[in-house]
PDB file of C-alpha atoms in Angstrom:
ATOM      1  CA  MET N   1      61.845  36.327 -19.330  1.00 56.00           C
ATOM      2  CA  ILE N   2      61.156  33.403 -17.036  1.00 66.00           C
ATOM      3  CA  GLY N   3      64.049  31.063 -16.547  1.00 76.00           C
ATOM      4  CA  ARG N   4      64.100  27.306 -16.354  1.00 80.00           C
ATOM      5  CA  ARG N   5      63.401  27.399 -12.624  1.00 83.00           C
ATOM      6  CA  GLY N   6      60.453  29.735 -13.174  1.00 82.00           C
ATOM      7  CA  HIS N   7      58.875  27.313 -15.684  1.00 82.00           C
ATOM      8  CA  ARG N   8      59.060  24.493 -13.157  1.00 87.00           C
ATOM      9  CA  ILE N   9      57.436  26.605 -10.475  1.00 88.00           C
ATOM     10  CA  LEU N  10      54.720  27.752 -12.879  1.00 85.00           C
ATOM     11  CA  VAL N  11      54.016  24.177 -14.059  1.00 86.00           C
ATOM     12  CA  ALA N  12      53.881  22.932 -10.458  1.00 87.00           C
ATOM     13  CA  LEU N  13      51.545  25.755  -9.502  1.00 86.00           C
ATOM     14  CA  LEU N  14      49.222  25.103 -12.471  1.00 84.00           C
ATOM     15  CA  LEU N  15      49.141  21.352 -11.717  1.00 84.00           C
ATOM     16  CA  SER N  16      48.299  22.094  -8.070  1.00 85.00           C
ATOM     17  CA  VAL N  17      45.450  24.412  -9.074  1.00 83.00           C
ATOM     18  CA  LEU N  18      44.169  21.807 -11.586  1.00 78.00           C
ATOM     19  CA  LEU N  19      44.218  19.002  -8.996  1.00 78.00           C
ATOM     20  CA  LEU N  20      42.549  21.194  -6.390  1.00 77.00           C
ATOM     21  CA  THR N  21      39.714  22.263  -8.693  1.00 76.00           C
ATOM     22  CA  THR N  22      39.015  18.767 -10.052  1.00 74.00           C
ATOM     23  CA  ALA N  23      39.163  17.130  -6.613  1.00 72.00           C
ATOM     24  CA  CYS N  24      36.730  19.652  -5.130  1.00 70.00           C
ATOM     25  CA  ALA N  25      34.337  19.670  -8.074  1.00 65.00           C
ATOM     26  CA  PRO N  26      30.994  17.897  -7.461  1.00 68.00           C
ATOM     27  CA  LYS N  27      31.055  14.343  -8.787  1.00 67.00           C
ATOM     28  CA  THR N  28      28.583  13.525 -11.534  1.00 67.00           C
ATOM     29  CA  PRO N  29      26.283  10.723 -10.274  1.00 67.00           C
ATOM     30  CA  GLY N  30      27.048   7.375 -11.846  1.00 66.00           C
ATOM     31  CA  GLN N  31      24.603   4.941 -13.374  1.00 63.00           C
ATOM     32  CA  PHE N  32      24.021   2.987 -10.144  1.00 65.00           C
ATOM     33  CA  ASP N  33      24.548   5.673  -7.480  1.00 66.00           C
ATOM     34  CA  GLN N  34      20.831   6.330  -6.864  1.00 64.00           C
ATOM     35  CA  VAL N  35      19.990   2.613  -6.556  1.00 61.00           C
ATOM     36  CA  GLN N  36      22.934   2.098  -4.206  1.00 64.00           C
ATOM     37  CA  LYS N  37      21.765   4.998  -2.049  1.00 63.00           C
ATOM     38  CA  GLU N  38      18.194   3.653  -1.866  1.00 60.00           C
ATOM     39  CA  SER N  39      19.219   0.088  -1.087  1.00 55.00           C
ATOM     40  CA  THR N  40      21.588   1.070   1.707  1.00 55.00           C
ATOM     41  CA  GLN N  41      18.985   3.349   3.293  1.00 54.00           C
ATOM     42  CA  LYS N  42      16.202   0.766   3.084  1.00 50.00           C
ATOM     43  CA  LYS N  43      15.884  -1.168   6.322  1.00 49.00           C
ATOM     44  CA  SER N  44      12.919  -3.418   5.548  1.00 48.00           C
ATOM     45  CA  GLY N  45      13.615  -6.852   4.169  1.00 46.00           C
ATOM     46  CA  GLN N  46      17.339  -6.752   4.866  1.00 50.00           C
ATOM     47  CA  ALA N  47      17.320  -8.953   7.923  1.00 66.00           C
ATOM     48  CA  VAL N  48      15.426 -12.108   8.720  1.00 74.00           C
ATOM     49  CA  ALA N  49      13.329 -11.885  11.859  1.00 75.00           C
ATOM     50  CA  LYS N  50      14.848 -13.654  14.852  1.00 79.00           C
ATOM     51  CA  ASN N  51      11.714 -15.748  15.311  1.00 76.00           C
ATOM     52  CA  ALA N  52      11.551 -16.868  11.653  1.00 78.00           C
ATOM     53  CA  THR N  53      11.353 -20.620  11.132  1.00 83.00           C
ATOM     54  CA  GLN N  54      14.500 -22.428   9.991  1.00 85.00           C
ATOM     55  CA  GLY N  55      14.367 -23.367   6.300  1.00 82.00           C
ATOM     56  CA  SER N  56      15.194 -26.988   7.139  1.00 84.00           C
ATOM     57  CA  GLU N  57      11.790 -27.262   8.840  1.00 88.00           C
ATOM     58  CA  PHE N  58      10.120 -26.609   5.480  1.00 91.00           C
ATOM     59  CA  ASN N  59      11.976 -29.301   3.525  1.00 90.00           C
ATOM     60  CA  LYS N  60       9.915 -32.189   4.894  1.00 92.00           C
ATOM     61  CA  LEU N  61       6.707 -30.399   3.852  1.00 93.00           C
ATOM     62  CA  PHE N  62       7.610 -30.126   0.152  1.00 93.00           C
ATOM     63  CA  PRO N  63       5.868 -32.489  -2.275  1.00 93.00           C
ATOM     64  CA  ALA N  64       7.577 -35.824  -2.869  1.00 91.00           C
ATOM     65  CA  GLU N  65       8.964 -36.703  -6.294  1.00 89.00           C
ATOM     66  CA  GLN N  66       6.153 -37.966  -8.511  1.00 88.00           C
ATOM     67  CA  ALA N  67       5.373 -39.217 -12.020  1.00 83.00           C
ATOM     68  CA  GLY N  68       8.637 -38.344 -13.742  1.00 91.00           C
ATOM     69  CA  TYR N  69       9.227 -35.190 -11.708  1.00 94.00           C
ATOM     70  CA  GLN N  70      12.390 -34.755  -9.689  1.00 94.00           C
ATOM     71  CA  ARG N  71      12.610 -32.334  -6.736  1.00 93.00           C
ATOM     72  CA  VAL N  72      16.032 -30.721  -6.277  1.00 93.00           C
ATOM     73  CA  PHE N  73      16.522 -28.444  -3.275  1.00 93.00           C
ATOM     74  CA  THR N  74      18.430 -25.317  -4.295  1.00 93.00           C
ATOM     75  CA  GLN N  75      18.369 -23.027  -1.274  1.00 92.00           C
ATOM     76  CA  GLU N  76      17.697 -23.241   2.428  1.00 90.00           C
ATOM     77  CA  LYS N  77      18.167 -20.492   4.964  1.00 90.00           C
ATOM     78  CA  LYS N  78      16.386 -19.103   7.978  1.00 89.00           C
ATOM     79  CA  GLY N  79      12.830 -18.262   6.923  1.00 88.00           C
ATOM     80  CA  PHE N  80      13.063 -19.793   3.444  1.00 91.00           C
ATOM     81  CA  ALA N  81      13.480 -23.020   1.460  1.00 92.00           C
ATOM     82  CA  GLU N  82      13.389 -23.549  -2.302  1.00 95.00           C
ATOM     83  CA  ALA N  83      13.511 -26.440  -4.734  1.00 95.00           C
ATOM     84  CA  ASN N  84      13.464 -26.842  -8.494  1.00 95.00           C
ATOM     85  CA  LEU N  85      10.933 -29.202  -9.997  1.00 95.00           C
ATOM     86  CA  LYS N  86      12.560 -30.983 -12.928  1.00 95.00           C
ATOM     87  CA  LYS N  87      11.186 -33.253 -15.605  1.00 94.00           C
ATOM     88  CA  GLY N  88      13.503 -34.902 -18.104  1.00 92.00           C
ATOM     89  CA  GLY N  89      16.395 -32.829 -16.727  1.00 91.00           C
ATOM     90  CA  LYS N  90      14.583 -29.560 -17.484  1.00 95.00           C
ATOM     91  CA  VAL N  91      13.460 -27.151 -14.735  1.00 95.00           C
ATOM     92  CA  MET N  92       9.685 -26.912 -15.040  1.00 96.00           C
ATOM     93  CA  ALA N  93       8.950 -24.893 -11.898  1.00 96.00           C
ATOM     94  CA  GLN N  94      10.378 -23.499  -8.716  1.00 96.00           C
ATOM     95  CA  LEU N  95       8.777 -24.444  -5.387  1.00 96.00           C
ATOM     96  CA  ALA N  96       9.282 -22.255  -2.332  1.00 95.00           C
ATOM     97  CA  VAL N  97       8.130 -21.793   1.249  1.00 94.00           C
ATOM     98  CA  SER N  98       8.888 -18.601   3.138  1.00 91.00           C
ATOM     99  CA  ASP N  99       8.150 -17.272   6.589  1.00 90.00           C
ATOM    100  CA  THR N 100       6.432 -13.887   6.188  1.00 88.00           C
ATOM    101  CA  THR N 101       7.440 -12.728   9.676  1.00 86.00           C
ATOM    102  CA  SER N 102      10.293 -10.763   8.076  1.00 82.00           C
ATOM    103  CA  THR N 103       8.138  -9.491   5.196  1.00 83.00           C
ATOM    104  CA  PRO N 104       4.637  -8.623   6.454  1.00 82.00           C
ATOM    105  CA  SER N 105       3.784  -7.029   3.095  1.00 84.00           C
ATOM    106  CA  ALA N 106       4.003 -10.500   1.516  1.00 83.00           C
ATOM    107  CA  ALA N 107       1.220 -11.711   3.809  1.00 83.00           C
ATOM    108  CA  ALA N 108      -0.871  -8.552   3.406  1.00 86.00           C
ATOM    109  CA  LYS N 109      -1.646  -9.268  -0.252  1.00 86.00           C
ATOM    110  CA  TYR N 110      -3.805 -12.228   0.793  1.00 90.00           C
ATOM    111  CA  SER N 111      -6.174 -10.171   2.987  1.00 88.00           C
ATOM    112  CA  SER N 112      -8.482  -9.365   0.070  1.00 87.00           C
ATOM    113  CA  SER N 113      -8.087 -12.701  -1.696  1.00 88.00           C
ATOM    114  CA  THR N 114     -11.286 -14.415  -2.794  1.00 91.00           C
ATOM    115  CA  LYS N 115      -9.556 -17.424  -4.346  1.00 93.00           C
ATOM    116  CA  LYS N 116      -8.574 -20.428  -2.246  1.00 94.00           C
ATOM    117  CA  ILE N 117      -6.287 -23.383  -2.928  1.00 94.00           C
ATOM    118  CA  GLY N 118      -6.355 -26.254  -0.459  1.00 93.00           C
ATOM    119  CA  GLY N 119      -8.584 -24.114   1.760  1.00 93.00           C
ATOM    120  CA  TYR N 120      -6.036 -21.291   2.043  1.00 94.00           C
ATOM    121  CA  PRO N 121      -6.133 -17.787   0.534  1.00 95.00           C
ATOM    122  CA  ALA N 122      -4.389 -17.727  -2.853  1.00 95.00           C
ATOM    123  CA  ALA N 123      -2.826 -15.100  -5.073  1.00 93.00           C
ATOM    124  CA  THR N 124      -1.608 -15.074  -8.663  1.00 91.00           C
ATOM    125  CA  LEU N 125       1.151 -12.777  -9.851  1.00 89.00           C
ATOM    126  CA  GLY N 126       1.350 -12.384 -13.606  1.00 89.00           C
ATOM    127  CA  ASN N 127       1.236 -15.509 -15.722  1.00 92.00           C
ATOM    128  CA  THR N 128       3.934 -17.444 -13.889  1.00 94.00           C
ATOM    129  CA  GLN N 129       3.374 -17.334 -10.119  1.00 95.00           C
ATOM    130  CA  THR N 130       0.740 -18.822  -7.846  1.00 96.00           C
ATOM    131  CA  SER N 131       0.928 -18.782  -4.060  1.00 95.00           C
ATOM    132  CA  VAL N 132      -1.059 -19.429  -0.888  1.00 96.00           C
ATOM    133  CA  LEU N 133      -0.781 -18.143   2.653  1.00 95.00           C
ATOM    134  CA  VAL N 134      -0.825 -20.838   5.328  1.00 94.00           C
ATOM    135  CA  GLY N 135      -0.774 -19.047   8.679  1.00 92.00           C
ATOM    136  CA  LYS N 136       2.383 -16.975   8.498  1.00 90.00           C
ATOM    137  CA  TYR N 137       3.903 -19.070   5.703  1.00 92.00           C
ATOM    138  CA  GLN N 138       3.766 -18.390   1.986  1.00 94.00           C
ATOM    139  CA  VAL N 139       3.911 -21.333  -0.407  1.00 95.00           C
ATOM    140  CA  LYS N 140       4.795 -20.302  -3.941  1.00 96.00           C
ATOM    141  CA  VAL N 141       5.096 -22.158  -7.243  1.00 96.00           C
ATOM    142  CA  ILE N 142       6.705 -20.322 -10.156  1.00 96.00           C
ATOM    143  CA  SER N 143       6.525 -21.675 -13.719  1.00 96.00           C
ATOM    144  CA  LYS N 144       9.941 -21.839 -15.378  1.00 96.00           C
ATOM    145  CA  ASP N 145       8.679 -23.517 -18.542  1.00 95.00           C
ATOM    146  CA  PRO N 146       5.720 -22.278 -20.629  1.00 94.00           C
ATOM    147  CA  SER N 147       4.155 -25.757 -20.575  1.00 95.00           C
ATOM    148  CA  PHE N 148       3.839 -25.598 -16.765  1.00 95.00           C
ATOM    149  CA  THR N 149       0.410 -23.941 -16.457  1.00 95.00           C
ATOM    150  CA  ALA N 150      -1.525 -22.161 -13.710  1.00 94.00           C
ATOM    151  CA  SER N 151      -3.460 -25.383 -13.174  1.00 95.00           C
ATOM    152  CA  ASP N 152      -0.158 -27.271 -12.726  1.00 95.00           C
ATOM    153  CA  ARG N 153       0.983 -24.684 -10.191  1.00 95.00           C
ATOM    154  CA  GLU N 154      -2.241 -25.071  -8.192  1.00 96.00           C
ATOM    155  CA  ASP N 155      -1.925 -28.881  -8.270  1.00 95.00           C
ATOM    156  CA  TRP N 156       1.637 -28.706  -6.947  1.00 96.00           C
ATOM    157  CA  ILE N 157       0.682 -26.270  -4.180  1.00 95.00           C
ATOM    158  CA  GLU N 158      -1.913 -28.820  -3.013  1.00 96.00           C
ATOM    159  CA  LYS N 159       0.829 -31.497  -2.975  1.00 95.00           C
ATOM    160  CA  PHE N 160       2.659 -29.609  -0.219  1.00 95.00           C
ATOM    161  CA  ASN N 161       1.857 -30.758   3.306  1.00 94.00           C
ATOM    162  CA  LEU N 162      -0.205 -27.626   3.960  1.00 95.00           C
ATOM    163  CA  SER N 163      -1.762 -28.926   7.191  1.00 93.00           C
ATOM    164  CA  GLY N 164       1.733 -29.741   8.507  1.00 92.00           C
ATOM    165  CA  LEU N 165       2.846 -26.245   7.563  1.00 91.00           C
ATOM    166  CA  ALA N 166      -0.156 -24.756   9.406  1.00 91.00           C
ATOM    167  CA  GLN N 167       0.986 -26.548  12.577  1.00 91.00           C
ATOM    168  CA  LEU N 168       4.532 -25.146  12.475  1.00 86.00           C
ATOM    169  CA  LYS N 169       5.243 -22.404  14.993  1.00 74.00           C
TER     170      LYS N 169
END
């Protein structure tokens, strides 16, 4: 018969074996492990190109407030600037300018474009986004309210100072 001391040794040994087997067992992948792996391995789009234009340069090229619309800048960083277009306190659309130097694939989608807005190649994504490529800059208007139509988006793109944007370097 095993004495009291023997039980303690046996319990300690069993616990050690249990810890060793569970610690060395392969971990079951979690819900987000694959996405985390892909995003940390992906190098494109993570950094802004050194020669990207400062976002503050874009601000002066955004449309001015007009006819009951209020422009509220929401983000500005190297290579990008964004503003909400509000009417009656409600966000109707989002206006953005981005430097495609860091994201050449964004500019590539305009190469086969047959539509033009303000003389520049245009693209429509789904029912809510319209954009143009002005040199290396993408101007985008995104509807945030169903009443803000594709025609409204095109009108607001033309209200940007597109020729001023074309002259930026």
